[in-house]
Each structure stands twice: as C-alpha cells, then as structure tokens.
mmCIF file of C-alpha atoms in Angstrom:
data_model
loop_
_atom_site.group_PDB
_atom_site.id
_atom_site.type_symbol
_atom_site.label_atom_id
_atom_site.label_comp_id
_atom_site.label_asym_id
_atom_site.label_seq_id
_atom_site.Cartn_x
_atom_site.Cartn_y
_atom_site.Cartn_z
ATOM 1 C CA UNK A 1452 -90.401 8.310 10.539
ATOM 2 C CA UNK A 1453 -86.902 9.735 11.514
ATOM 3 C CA UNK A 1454 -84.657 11.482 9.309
ATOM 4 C CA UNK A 1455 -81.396 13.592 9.482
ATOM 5 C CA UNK A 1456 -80.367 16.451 7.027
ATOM 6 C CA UNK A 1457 -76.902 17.759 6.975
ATOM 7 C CA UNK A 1458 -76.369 20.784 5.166
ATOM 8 C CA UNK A 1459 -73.476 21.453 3.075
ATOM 9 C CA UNK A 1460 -71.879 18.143 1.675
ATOM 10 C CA UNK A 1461 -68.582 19.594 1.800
ATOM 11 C CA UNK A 1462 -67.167 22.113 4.118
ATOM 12 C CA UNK A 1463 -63.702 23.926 3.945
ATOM 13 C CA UNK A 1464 -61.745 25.872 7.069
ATOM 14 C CA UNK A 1465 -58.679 26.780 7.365
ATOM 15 C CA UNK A 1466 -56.704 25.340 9.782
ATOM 16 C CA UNK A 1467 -56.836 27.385 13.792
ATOM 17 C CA UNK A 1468 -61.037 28.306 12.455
ATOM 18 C CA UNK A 1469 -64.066 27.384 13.907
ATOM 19 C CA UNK A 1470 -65.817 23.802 12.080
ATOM 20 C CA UNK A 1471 -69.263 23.863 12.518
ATOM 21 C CA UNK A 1472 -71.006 21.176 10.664
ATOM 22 C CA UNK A 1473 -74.902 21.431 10.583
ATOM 23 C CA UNK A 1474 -77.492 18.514 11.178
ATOM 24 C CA UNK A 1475 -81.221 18.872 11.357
ATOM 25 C CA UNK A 1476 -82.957 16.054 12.545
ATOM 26 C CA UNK A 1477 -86.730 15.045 12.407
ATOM 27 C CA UNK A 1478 -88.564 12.613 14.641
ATOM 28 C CA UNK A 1479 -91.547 12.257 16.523
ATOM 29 C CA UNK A 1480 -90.105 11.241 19.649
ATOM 30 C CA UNK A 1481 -87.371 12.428 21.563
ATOM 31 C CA UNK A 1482 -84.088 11.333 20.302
ATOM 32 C CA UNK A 1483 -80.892 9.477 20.824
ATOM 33 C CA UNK A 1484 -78.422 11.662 18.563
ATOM 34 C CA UNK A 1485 -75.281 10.984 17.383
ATOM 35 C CA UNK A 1486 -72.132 12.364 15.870
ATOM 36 C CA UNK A 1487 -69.816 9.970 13.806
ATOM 37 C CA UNK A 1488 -66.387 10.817 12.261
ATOM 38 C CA UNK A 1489 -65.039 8.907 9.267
ATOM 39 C CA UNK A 1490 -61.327 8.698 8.043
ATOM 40 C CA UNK A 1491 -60.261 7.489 4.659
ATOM 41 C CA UNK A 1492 -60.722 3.963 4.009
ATOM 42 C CA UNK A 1493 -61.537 3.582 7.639
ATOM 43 C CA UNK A 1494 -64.746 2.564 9.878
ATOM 44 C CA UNK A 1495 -67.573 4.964 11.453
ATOM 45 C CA UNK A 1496 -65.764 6.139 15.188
ATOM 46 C CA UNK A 1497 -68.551 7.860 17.600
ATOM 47 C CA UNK A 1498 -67.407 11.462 18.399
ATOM 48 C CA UNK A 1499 -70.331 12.090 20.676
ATOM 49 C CA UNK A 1500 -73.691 11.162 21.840
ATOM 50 C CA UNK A 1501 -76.920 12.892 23.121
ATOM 51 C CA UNK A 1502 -79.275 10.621 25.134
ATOM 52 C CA UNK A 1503 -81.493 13.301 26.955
ATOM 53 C CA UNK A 1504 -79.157 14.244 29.687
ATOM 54 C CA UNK A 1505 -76.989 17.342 29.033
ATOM 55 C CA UNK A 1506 -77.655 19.219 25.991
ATOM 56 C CA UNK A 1507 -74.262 20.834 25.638
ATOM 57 C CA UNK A 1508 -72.410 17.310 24.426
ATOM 58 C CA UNK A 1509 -68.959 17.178 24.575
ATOM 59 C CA UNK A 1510 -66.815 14.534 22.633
ATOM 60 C CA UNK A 1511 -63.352 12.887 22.049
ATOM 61 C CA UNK A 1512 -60.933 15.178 19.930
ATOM 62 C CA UNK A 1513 -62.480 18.999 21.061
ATOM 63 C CA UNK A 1514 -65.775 18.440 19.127
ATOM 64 C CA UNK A 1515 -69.069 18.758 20.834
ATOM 65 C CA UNK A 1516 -72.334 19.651 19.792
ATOM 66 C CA UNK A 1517 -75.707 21.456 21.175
ATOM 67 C CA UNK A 1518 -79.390 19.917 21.012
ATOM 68 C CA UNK A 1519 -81.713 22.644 20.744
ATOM 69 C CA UNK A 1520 -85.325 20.609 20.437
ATOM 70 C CA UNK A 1521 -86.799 23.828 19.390
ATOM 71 C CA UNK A 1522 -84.885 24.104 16.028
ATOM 72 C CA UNK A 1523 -84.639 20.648 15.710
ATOM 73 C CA UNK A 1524 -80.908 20.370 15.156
ATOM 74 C CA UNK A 1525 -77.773 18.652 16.487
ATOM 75 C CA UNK A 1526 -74.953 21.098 15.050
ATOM 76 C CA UNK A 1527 -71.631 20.059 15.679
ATOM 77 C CA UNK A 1528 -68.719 22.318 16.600
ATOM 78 C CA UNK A 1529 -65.360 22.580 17.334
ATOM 79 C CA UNK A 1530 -63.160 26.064 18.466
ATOM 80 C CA UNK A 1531 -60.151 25.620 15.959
ATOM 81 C CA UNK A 1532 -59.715 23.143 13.142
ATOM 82 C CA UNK A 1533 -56.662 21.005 13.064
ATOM 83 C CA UNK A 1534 -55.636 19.493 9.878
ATOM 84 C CA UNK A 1535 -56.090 15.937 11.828
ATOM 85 C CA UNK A 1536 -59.640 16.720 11.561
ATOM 86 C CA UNK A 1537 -59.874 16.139 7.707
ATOM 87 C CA UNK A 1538 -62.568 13.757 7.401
ATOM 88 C CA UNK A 1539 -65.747 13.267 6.709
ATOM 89 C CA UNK A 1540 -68.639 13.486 9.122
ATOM 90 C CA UNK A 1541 -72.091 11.495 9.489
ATOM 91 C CA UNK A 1542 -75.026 12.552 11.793
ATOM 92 C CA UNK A 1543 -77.618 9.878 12.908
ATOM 93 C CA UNK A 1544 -80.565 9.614 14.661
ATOM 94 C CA UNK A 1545 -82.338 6.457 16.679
ATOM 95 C CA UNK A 1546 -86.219 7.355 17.974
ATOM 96 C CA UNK A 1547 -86.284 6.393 22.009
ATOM 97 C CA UNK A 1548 -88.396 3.008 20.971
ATOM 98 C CA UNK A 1549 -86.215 2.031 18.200
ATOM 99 C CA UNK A 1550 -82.749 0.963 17.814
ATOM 100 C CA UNK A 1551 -82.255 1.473 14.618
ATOM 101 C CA UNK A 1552 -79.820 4.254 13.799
ATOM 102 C CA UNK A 1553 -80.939 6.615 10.611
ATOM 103 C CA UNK A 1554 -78.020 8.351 9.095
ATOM 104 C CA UNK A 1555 -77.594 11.654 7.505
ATOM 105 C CA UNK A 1556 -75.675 12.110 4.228
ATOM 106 C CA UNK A 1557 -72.372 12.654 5.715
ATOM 107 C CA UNK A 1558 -70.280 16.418 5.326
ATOM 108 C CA UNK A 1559 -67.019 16.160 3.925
ATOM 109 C CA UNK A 1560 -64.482 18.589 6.043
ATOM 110 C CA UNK A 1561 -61.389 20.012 4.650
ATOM 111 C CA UNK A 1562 -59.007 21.703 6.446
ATOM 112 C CA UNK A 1563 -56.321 23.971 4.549
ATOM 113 C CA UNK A 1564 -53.163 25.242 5.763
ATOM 114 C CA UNK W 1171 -61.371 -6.950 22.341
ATOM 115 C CA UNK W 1172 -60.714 -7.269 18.360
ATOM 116 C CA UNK W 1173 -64.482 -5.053 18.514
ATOM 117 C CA UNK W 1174 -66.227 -5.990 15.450
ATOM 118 C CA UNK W 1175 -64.315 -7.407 12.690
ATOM 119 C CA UNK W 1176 -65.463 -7.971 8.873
ATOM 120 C CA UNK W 1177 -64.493 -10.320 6.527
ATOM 121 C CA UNK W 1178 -62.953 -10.134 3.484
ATOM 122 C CA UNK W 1179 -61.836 -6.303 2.948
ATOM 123 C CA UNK W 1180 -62.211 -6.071 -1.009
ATOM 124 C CA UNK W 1181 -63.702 -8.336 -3.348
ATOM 125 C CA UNK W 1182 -64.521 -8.202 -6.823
ATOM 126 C CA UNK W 1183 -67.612 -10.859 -8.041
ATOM 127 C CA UNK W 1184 -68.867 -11.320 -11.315
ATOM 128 C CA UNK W 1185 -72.598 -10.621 -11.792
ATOM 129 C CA UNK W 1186 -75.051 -13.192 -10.826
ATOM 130 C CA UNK W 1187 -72.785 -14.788 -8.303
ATOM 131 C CA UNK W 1188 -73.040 -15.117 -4.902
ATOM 132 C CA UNK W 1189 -71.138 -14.550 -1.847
ATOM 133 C CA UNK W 1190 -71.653 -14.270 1.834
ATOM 134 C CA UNK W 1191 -70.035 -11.207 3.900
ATOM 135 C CA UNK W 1192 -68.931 -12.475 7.573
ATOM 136 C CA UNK W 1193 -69.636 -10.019 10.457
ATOM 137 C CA UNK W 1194 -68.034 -11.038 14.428
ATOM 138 C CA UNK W 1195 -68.390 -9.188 16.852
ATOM 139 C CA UNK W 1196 -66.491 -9.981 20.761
ATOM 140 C CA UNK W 1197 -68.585 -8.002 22.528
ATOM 141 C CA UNK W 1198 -71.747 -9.776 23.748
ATOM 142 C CA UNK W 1199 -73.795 -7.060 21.784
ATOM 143 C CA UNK W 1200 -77.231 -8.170 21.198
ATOM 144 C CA UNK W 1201 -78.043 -5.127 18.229
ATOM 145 C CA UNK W 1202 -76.155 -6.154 14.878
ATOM 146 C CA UNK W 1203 -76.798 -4.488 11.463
ATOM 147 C CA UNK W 1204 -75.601 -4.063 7.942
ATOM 148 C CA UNK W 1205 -75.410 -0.761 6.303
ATOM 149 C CA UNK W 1206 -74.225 0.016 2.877
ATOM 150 C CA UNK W 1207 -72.209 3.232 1.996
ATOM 151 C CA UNK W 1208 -72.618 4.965 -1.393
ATOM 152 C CA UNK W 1209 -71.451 8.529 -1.921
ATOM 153 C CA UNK W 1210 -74.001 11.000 -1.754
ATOM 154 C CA UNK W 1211 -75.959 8.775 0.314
ATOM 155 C CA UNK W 1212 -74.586 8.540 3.748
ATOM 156 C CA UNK W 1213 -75.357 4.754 5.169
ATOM 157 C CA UNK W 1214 -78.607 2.803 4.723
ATOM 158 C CA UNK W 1215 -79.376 -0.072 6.561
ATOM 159 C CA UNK W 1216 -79.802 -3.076 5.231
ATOM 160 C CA UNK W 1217 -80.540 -5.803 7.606
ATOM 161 C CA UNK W 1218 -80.750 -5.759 11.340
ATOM 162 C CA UNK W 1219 -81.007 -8.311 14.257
ATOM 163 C CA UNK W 1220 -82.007 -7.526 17.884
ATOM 164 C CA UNK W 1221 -80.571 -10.932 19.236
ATOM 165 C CA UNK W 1222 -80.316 -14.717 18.058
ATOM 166 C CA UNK W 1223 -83.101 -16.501 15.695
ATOM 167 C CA UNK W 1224 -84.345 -12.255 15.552
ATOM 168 C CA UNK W 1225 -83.378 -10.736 12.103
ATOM 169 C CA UNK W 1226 -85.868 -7.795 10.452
ATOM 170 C CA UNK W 1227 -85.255 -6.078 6.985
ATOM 171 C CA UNK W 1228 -84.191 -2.431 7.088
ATOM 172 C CA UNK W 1229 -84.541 0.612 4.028
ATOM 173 C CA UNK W 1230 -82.881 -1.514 1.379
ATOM 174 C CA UNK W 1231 -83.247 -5.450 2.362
ATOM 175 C CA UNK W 1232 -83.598 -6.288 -2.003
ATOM 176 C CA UNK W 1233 -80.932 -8.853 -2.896
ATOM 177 C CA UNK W 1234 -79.704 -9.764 0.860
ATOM 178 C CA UNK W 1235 -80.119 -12.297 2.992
ATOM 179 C CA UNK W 1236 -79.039 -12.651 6.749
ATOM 180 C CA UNK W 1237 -79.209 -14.897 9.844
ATOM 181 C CA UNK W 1238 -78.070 -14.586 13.250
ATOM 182 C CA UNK W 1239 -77.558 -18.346 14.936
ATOM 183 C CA UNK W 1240 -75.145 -16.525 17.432
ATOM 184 C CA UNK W 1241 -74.485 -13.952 19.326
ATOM 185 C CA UNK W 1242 -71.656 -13.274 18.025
ATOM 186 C CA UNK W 1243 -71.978 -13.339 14.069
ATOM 187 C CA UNK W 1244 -74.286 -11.575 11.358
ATOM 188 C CA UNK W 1245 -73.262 -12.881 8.071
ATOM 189 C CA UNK W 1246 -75.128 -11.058 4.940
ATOM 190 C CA UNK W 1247 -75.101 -12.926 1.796
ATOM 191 C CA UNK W 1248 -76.290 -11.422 -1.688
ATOM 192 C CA UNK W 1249 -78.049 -14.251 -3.747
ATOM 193 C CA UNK W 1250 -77.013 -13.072 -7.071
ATOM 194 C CA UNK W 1251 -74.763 -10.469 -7.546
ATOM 195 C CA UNK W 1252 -75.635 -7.214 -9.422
ATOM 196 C CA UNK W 1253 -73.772 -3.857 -10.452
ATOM 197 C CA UNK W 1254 -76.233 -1.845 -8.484
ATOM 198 C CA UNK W 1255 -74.597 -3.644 -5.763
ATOM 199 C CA UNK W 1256 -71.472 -2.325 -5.989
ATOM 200 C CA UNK W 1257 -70.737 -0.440 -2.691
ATOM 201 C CA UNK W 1258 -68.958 -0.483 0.862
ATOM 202 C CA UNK W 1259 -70.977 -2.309 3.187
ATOM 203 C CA UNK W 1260 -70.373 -1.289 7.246
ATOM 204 C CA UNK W 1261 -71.423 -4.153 9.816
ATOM 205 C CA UNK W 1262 -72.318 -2.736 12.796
ATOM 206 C CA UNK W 1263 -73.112 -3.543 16.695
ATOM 207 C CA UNK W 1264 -74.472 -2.301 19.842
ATOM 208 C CA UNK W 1265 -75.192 -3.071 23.767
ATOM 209 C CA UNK W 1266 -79.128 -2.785 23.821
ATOM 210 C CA UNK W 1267 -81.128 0.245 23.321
ATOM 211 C CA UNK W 1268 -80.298 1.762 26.568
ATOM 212 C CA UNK W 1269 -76.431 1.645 25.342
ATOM 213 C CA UNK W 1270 -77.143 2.205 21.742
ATOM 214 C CA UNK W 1271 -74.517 3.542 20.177
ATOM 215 C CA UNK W 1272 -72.864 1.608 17.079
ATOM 216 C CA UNK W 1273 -69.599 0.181 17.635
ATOM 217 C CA UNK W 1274 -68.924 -0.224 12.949
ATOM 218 C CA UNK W 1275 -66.172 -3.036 11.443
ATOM 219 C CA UNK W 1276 -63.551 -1.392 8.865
ATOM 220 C CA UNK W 1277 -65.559 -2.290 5.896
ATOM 221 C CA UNK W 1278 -65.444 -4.841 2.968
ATOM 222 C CA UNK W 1279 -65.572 -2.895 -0.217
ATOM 223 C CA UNK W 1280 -67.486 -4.558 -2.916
ATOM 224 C CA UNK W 1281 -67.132 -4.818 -7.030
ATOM 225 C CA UNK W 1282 -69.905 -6.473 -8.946
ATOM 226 C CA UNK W 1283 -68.439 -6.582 -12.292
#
C-alpha cells in the first residue's frame, strides 16, 4: 500500500531563505510523485511532477524537488522564500498501476518579513 | 476551459438530510474522484471513477454515494447527513494514468448541523 509522510505540519522562513518542505513516500512500485500547493480558500494547483524521467524536478513559481529512491523521499525546495509563497503544501503519491493519488498531510508554510 | 467546476460552494444541512454535490469537468478526462479535506488529515479519497458506468470506493466510501453516466460529471451524494461529515470536499480529474496528474475544483465546504 502507498503512503506519504510529510514532516513538520507547519514550517516558518523568513522571507529571501531557503523552504524546504520534507516528504517521505512509501510504495512498492516505482512512483508517480507529486507536489501540490494550496492557497486559502482555494483548490489543490500542481507545482511539479515526477514520472521517472529526470529526478531533479523543476516546477512553476522556483520550486522543484529531488527523488532520491534510496531514501525514499520527494523533498521539495525552493532558493529564497517570497511572502507569495504562504500556503500550505500537500505531497502525493500514485503507484505506476494505479491511478489513485494518496496524499500526505499537507505542511503549512509561513513566510515572515 | 472552465477546468473542473463544483457545485454549490458552502452549504449548511441539517443532520439526517440529504444532498447531492455536482462535479463537471470540460476536459474529456476519463479519471474523476472525490476527496475530503479535514485539518490534520491532508485529503482522503472518497469515491473514484475510471470512465462511464466505472465507479470504485476509495479510503472513506461510508455515507456516499456516486455515479458517473457521463464523461463529464461525478456527482457524490451523502444519504443522510451526519456531523462527522462536516468537511471540504475537493472533486478532482485527470487524463488517464499515463497523464495522471489531478486537475481539483475550488471546493464546496460543508456544515452538517
């Protein structure tokens, strides 16, 4: 069965500071991974994917993220917060013969001044 | 392309009723499913469909109902309304499982009373 762990429900940077958010994923087939970002009162918008190809993923707004199969994570990252990036964060996970997206808990990210 | 679009945005029900949440979706995507959000708890899925006349229960299916006549629309109706069910409930699509990333409506953000 797949699962996702994201560690740290809430993370705080200042603004201009690195944002790495942490997922750990577990499943017993290669994955499709996914990074979602979530703005108040808002729908889920896909930052980036990983589908097997590259495993330096970059998405929309700076973020990207690294799969490293041997650690079993999916840790996303961007170079310097902006305060635009306030939101909160979900990492999912869909095994290659299922659809079916699994999601983790979500990590709330404040940026302060 | 409106994307995915959810019907109504809040509603408050009194327990025991019931009430059907619509789900459309302009994008001739043949994966549809229904997630609920609850803090703490990221997004479990509810109900899913991999095309018309297919529909197949998901981590928490208890109290919902769905069907899938079209293409285009998932509705997800709860039989009897209960507190428990109080929540934000994402509907979701995507191309097939070689494009599986989840295009999600803004949300309908439910009170059982």
């Amino acid at each position: 069965a797949q699962s996702v762990t994201q560690l740290g429900s809430h993370v705080s940077v200042s603004e201009g500071a690195l944002v790495l958010l942490r997922c750990n994923y577990s499943s017993s087939v290669p994955p499709y991974l996914f990074w979602y970002v979530q703005y108040p009162n808002q729908g889920l918008q896909l930052l980036l994917k990983y589908t097997s190809a590259a495993t330096l993923v970059k998405g929309i707004n700076g973020f990207e993220a690294e799969f490293k199969k041997s650690e079993t994570s999916f840790h996303l990252t961007k170079p310097s917060a902006h305060m635009s990036d306030a939101a909160e964060y979900f990492c999912a996970v869909s095994a290659q013969g299922a659809q079916k997206l699994v999601f983790g808990q979500g990590t709330r990210l404040t940026i302060n001044p | 392309n409106a994307g995915v679009t959810q019907t109504p945005k809040f509603q408050v029900l009194k327990t025991g009723q019931s009430m059907t949440l619509q789900c459309a979706q302009d994008m001739n995507h043949e994966y549809m499913s229904w997630y609920r959000q609850d803090p703490g708890m990221g997004l479990r899925l509810i109900h899913y469909s991999v095309g018309a006349g297919i529909t197949d229960q998901g981590e928490v299916p208890n109290g919902y109902n769905v069907s899938r006549s079209t293409t285009e629309d998932f509705p997800l109706r709860l039989l009897s309304a209960a507190p428990s069910q109080t929540s934000v409930y994402f509907c979701a699509s995507s191309y097939s499982k070689a494009r599986r990333e989840a295009f999600f409506g803004q949300g309908t953000r439910l009170t059982v009373v």
